[in-house]
Amino acid sequence: MRGYGGTDKPQSYTSYNAYTLAGDMLALLQHIGAEEAALVGHDHGANLGWKLALLHPAVFPMYCALSVPWSGRPAAPPIEHMRKKFGDERLPAADQRFNYQLHQQMPGSAAQFDCDPRRALLAIMGPGQGEHAPPPVPSAKLWVDGVAEPNWRRLPQPAEPPAWLPPADFDYLVSTYEGGFEGGLNW
């Protein structure tokens, strides 16, 4: 998926709409000479997978979604629902509750991951082997001392990756994010 790993990482969030991403998938299939493919999507990829299967049913005749069931077209943009539930992230004087998707809408949120991709990914991957430090930010509020803190600083801080992830593989994952989180967050 564009924005991740060794892919292109356009800086504008407008480069990550469903039609552009569908074009990426169609170009990939054309490149490998496939006319159709079974598609599996997880998390944000599952949400996109539903759209791909609907936009191009002849190309993606089979689809399996992991963790995101089909819910149809929402009555309003999901961001509106999140802002009603947690508060508007764009208003630092308000008393918003933290929501990672709202935080990642904010300009500069990628820089909070880029400053320490290893620690960010260790926290996101979950409790590692051995000891872990408590979350540096225990607050459930978005804004803490004037800073909109990211999700990884709200999680336990393991020193090592989880046992199921070999250290060399984790190091490779970290290296793919050393180019920045902006593309993935724009996605």
Coordinates of C-alpha atoms in Angstrom, one line a residue:
M1 CA 0.0 0.0 0.0
R2 CA 1.3 3.4 -0.8
G3 CA 2.6 5.3 2.2
Y4 CA 4.1 2.2 3.8
G5 CA 7.5 0.5 3.7
G6 CA 9.4 0.9 0.4
T7 CA 6.4 2.4 -1.5
D8 CA 6.0 6.0 -2.7
K9 CA 4.9 8.3 0.2
P10 CA 3.1 11.3 -1.3
Q11 CA 3.0 14.1 1.3
S12 CA -0.5 15.2 0.4
Y13 CA -3.4 13.3 2.0
T14 CA -5.3 13.8 -1.2
S15 CA -3.1 11.1 -2.8
Y16 CA -4.7 8.5 -0.6
N17 CA -8.4 8.4 -1.7
A18 CA -10.1 5.1 -2.6
Y19 CA -9.9 5.8 -6.3
T20 CA -6.2 6.4 -6.4
L21 CA -5.5 3.4 -4.1
A22 CA -7.7 1.2 -6.3
G23 CA -5.7 2.4 -9.3
D24 CA -2.5 1.3 -7.4
M25 CA -4.0 -2.2 -6.9
L26 CA -5.1 -2.5 -10.6
A27 CA -1.6 -1.3 -11.8
L28 CA 0.0 -3.9 -9.5
L29 CA -2.1 -6.7 -11.0
Q30 CA -1.4 -5.5 -14.5
H31 CA 2.3 -5.4 -13.7
I32 CA 2.3 -9.1 -12.6
G33 CA 0.0 -10.1 -15.4
A34 CA -3.0 -11.1 -13.4
E35 CA -6.5 -10.3 -14.5
E36 CA -8.2 -11.1 -11.2
A37 CA -7.2 -11.8 -7.7
A38 CA -8.6 -13.0 -4.4
L39 CA -8.2 -10.0 -2.0
V40 CA -7.6 -10.1 1.8
G41 CA -7.6 -6.8 3.8
H42 CA -7.0 -6.0 7.4
D43 CA -7.8 -2.9 9.5
H44 CA -7.6 0.2 7.2
G45 CA -6.7 -2.2 4.3
A46 CA -10.0 -4.1 5.1
N47 CA -11.9 -0.9 4.7
L48 CA -10.3 -0.2 1.4
G49 CA -10.8 -3.9 0.3
W50 CA -14.5 -3.5 0.6
K51 CA -14.4 -0.5 -1.7
L52 CA -12.1 -2.4 -4.2
A53 CA -14.4 -5.3 -4.3
L54 CA -17.4 -3.0 -4.9
L55 CA -15.6 -0.8 -7.5
H56 CA -14.1 -3.7 -9.4
P57 CA -16.0 -7.0 -8.8
A58 CA -14.7 -8.7 -11.9
V59 CA -11.1 -8.0 -10.8
F60 CA -11.6 -8.9 -7.2
P61 CA -14.3 -11.7 -7.3
M62 CA -13.4 -13.0 -3.8
Y63 CA -12.8 -10.8 -0.7
C64 CA -12.0 -11.6 2.9
A65 CA -12.0 -8.7 5.4
L66 CA -10.2 -9.1 8.8
S67 CA -11.4 -6.9 11.7
V68 CA -13.6 -4.6 9.7
P69 CA -17.1 -5.9 8.8
W70 CA -19.1 -4.3 5.9
S71 CA -21.3 -1.6 7.3
G72 CA -22.4 0.1 4.2
R73 CA -22.0 3.8 3.4
P74 CA -22.2 5.9 6.6
A75 CA -24.9 8.6 6.9
A76 CA -22.1 11.1 7.7
P77 CA -18.4 11.1 7.4
P78 CA -16.9 8.9 10.2
I79 CA -14.7 11.9 11.3
E80 CA -17.9 13.8 12.2
H81 CA -19.0 10.9 14.4
M82 CA -15.6 10.7 16.1
R83 CA -15.6 14.5 16.8
K84 CA -19.0 14.3 18.4
K85 CA -18.0 11.4 20.6
F86 CA -14.5 12.6 21.6
G87 CA -14.4 16.3 20.8
D88 CA -12.9 18.3 18.0
E89 CA -9.1 17.8 17.9
R90 CA -8.7 21.1 16.1
L91 CA -9.7 23.1 19.2
P92 CA -6.8 22.9 21.7
A93 CA -8.7 24.9 24.4
A94 CA -11.5 22.3 24.5
D95 CA -11.5 19.3 26.8
Q96 CA -11.3 16.5 24.2
R97 CA -10.8 12.8 25.0
F98 CA -8.0 11.1 23.2
N99 CA -8.8 9.2 20.0
Y100 CA -5.9 8.0 17.9
Q101 CA -7.6 8.7 14.6
L102 CA -8.4 12.2 15.5
H103 CA -4.9 12.8 16.8
Q104 CA -3.5 11.5 13.4
Q105 CA -5.7 14.1 11.6
M106 CA -3.6 16.8 13.1
P107 CA -0.7 18.5 11.3
G108 CA 2.6 17.4 12.8
S109 CA 1.3 14.1 14.2
A110 CA 3.7 12.1 12.0
A111 CA 6.7 14.0 13.5
Q112 CA 5.7 12.6 16.9
F113 CA 6.2 9.1 15.6
D114 CA 9.3 10.1 13.4
C115 CA 11.2 11.3 16.5
D116 CA 11.6 7.8 17.8
P117 CA 10.2 5.1 15.4
R118 CA 11.7 2.3 17.4
R119 CA 10.0 3.2 20.6
A120 CA 6.8 4.1 18.8
L121 CA 6.7 0.7 17.1
L122 CA 7.6 -1.2 20.3
A123 CA 4.7 0.4 22.1
I124 CA 2.3 -0.1 19.2
M125 CA 3.3 -3.8 18.8
G126 CA 2.3 -4.5 22.4
P127 CA 4.0 -5.8 25.5
G128 CA 7.4 -7.1 24.6
Q129 CA 9.5 -9.7 26.4
G130 CA 10.6 -8.8 29.9
E131 CA 10.2 -5.5 31.6
H132 CA 8.3 -2.5 30.3
A133 CA 8.0 1.0 31.6
P134 CA 4.6 2.6 32.2
P135 CA 3.1 4.9 29.7
P136 CA 4.8 8.3 29.7
V137 CA 1.3 9.9 29.2
P138 CA -1.4 8.4 31.5
S139 CA -4.1 11.0 30.6
A140 CA -7.2 10.1 28.7
K141 CA -7.3 13.7 27.4
L142 CA -6.0 14.6 23.9
W143 CA -4.2 17.7 25.0
V144 CA -1.7 17.3 27.9
D145 CA 0.2 20.4 29.0
G146 CA -0.5 22.0 25.7
V147 CA 0.7 19.0 23.6
A148 CA -1.6 16.6 21.7
E149 CA 0.2 13.4 22.7
P150 CA 0.3 10.4 20.3
N151 CA -1.1 7.0 21.1
W152 CA 2.3 5.3 21.4
R153 CA 3.2 7.5 24.4
R154 CA -0.1 6.4 26.1
L155 CA 0.9 2.7 26.0
P156 CA 3.3 0.6 28.1
Q157 CA 6.9 1.1 26.9
P158 CA 8.5 -2.3 26.2
A159 CA 12.3 -2.5 25.8
E160 CA 12.1 -5.5 23.4
P161 CA 9.7 -6.6 20.7
P162 CA 7.1 -9.3 21.5
A163 CA 8.3 -12.9 21.6
W164 CA 6.5 -13.7 18.3
L165 CA 8.5 -11.1 16.4
P166 CA 12.2 -12.0 15.8
P167 CA 14.5 -9.1 16.6
A168 CA 15.9 -9.0 13.0
D169 CA 12.3 -8.7 11.6
F170 CA 11.5 -6.0 14.1
D171 CA 14.7 -4.1 13.1
Y172 CA 13.6 -4.4 9.4
L173 CA 10.2 -3.0 10.3
V174 CA 11.8 0.0 12.1
S175 CA 14.0 0.7 9.1
T176 CA 11.0 0.9 6.9
Y177 CA 9.5 3.6 9.1
E178 CA 12.7 5.6 9.4
G179 CA 11.7 7.3 6.2
G180 CA 8.8 8.7 8.1
F181 CA 5.2 8.0 9.2
E182 CA 3.6 10.8 7.1
G183 CA 2.6 8.5 4.2
G184 CA 1.0 5.9 6.4
L185 CA -0.8 8.5 8.5
N186 CA -2.0 10.3 5.4
W187 CA -3.4 6.9 4.2

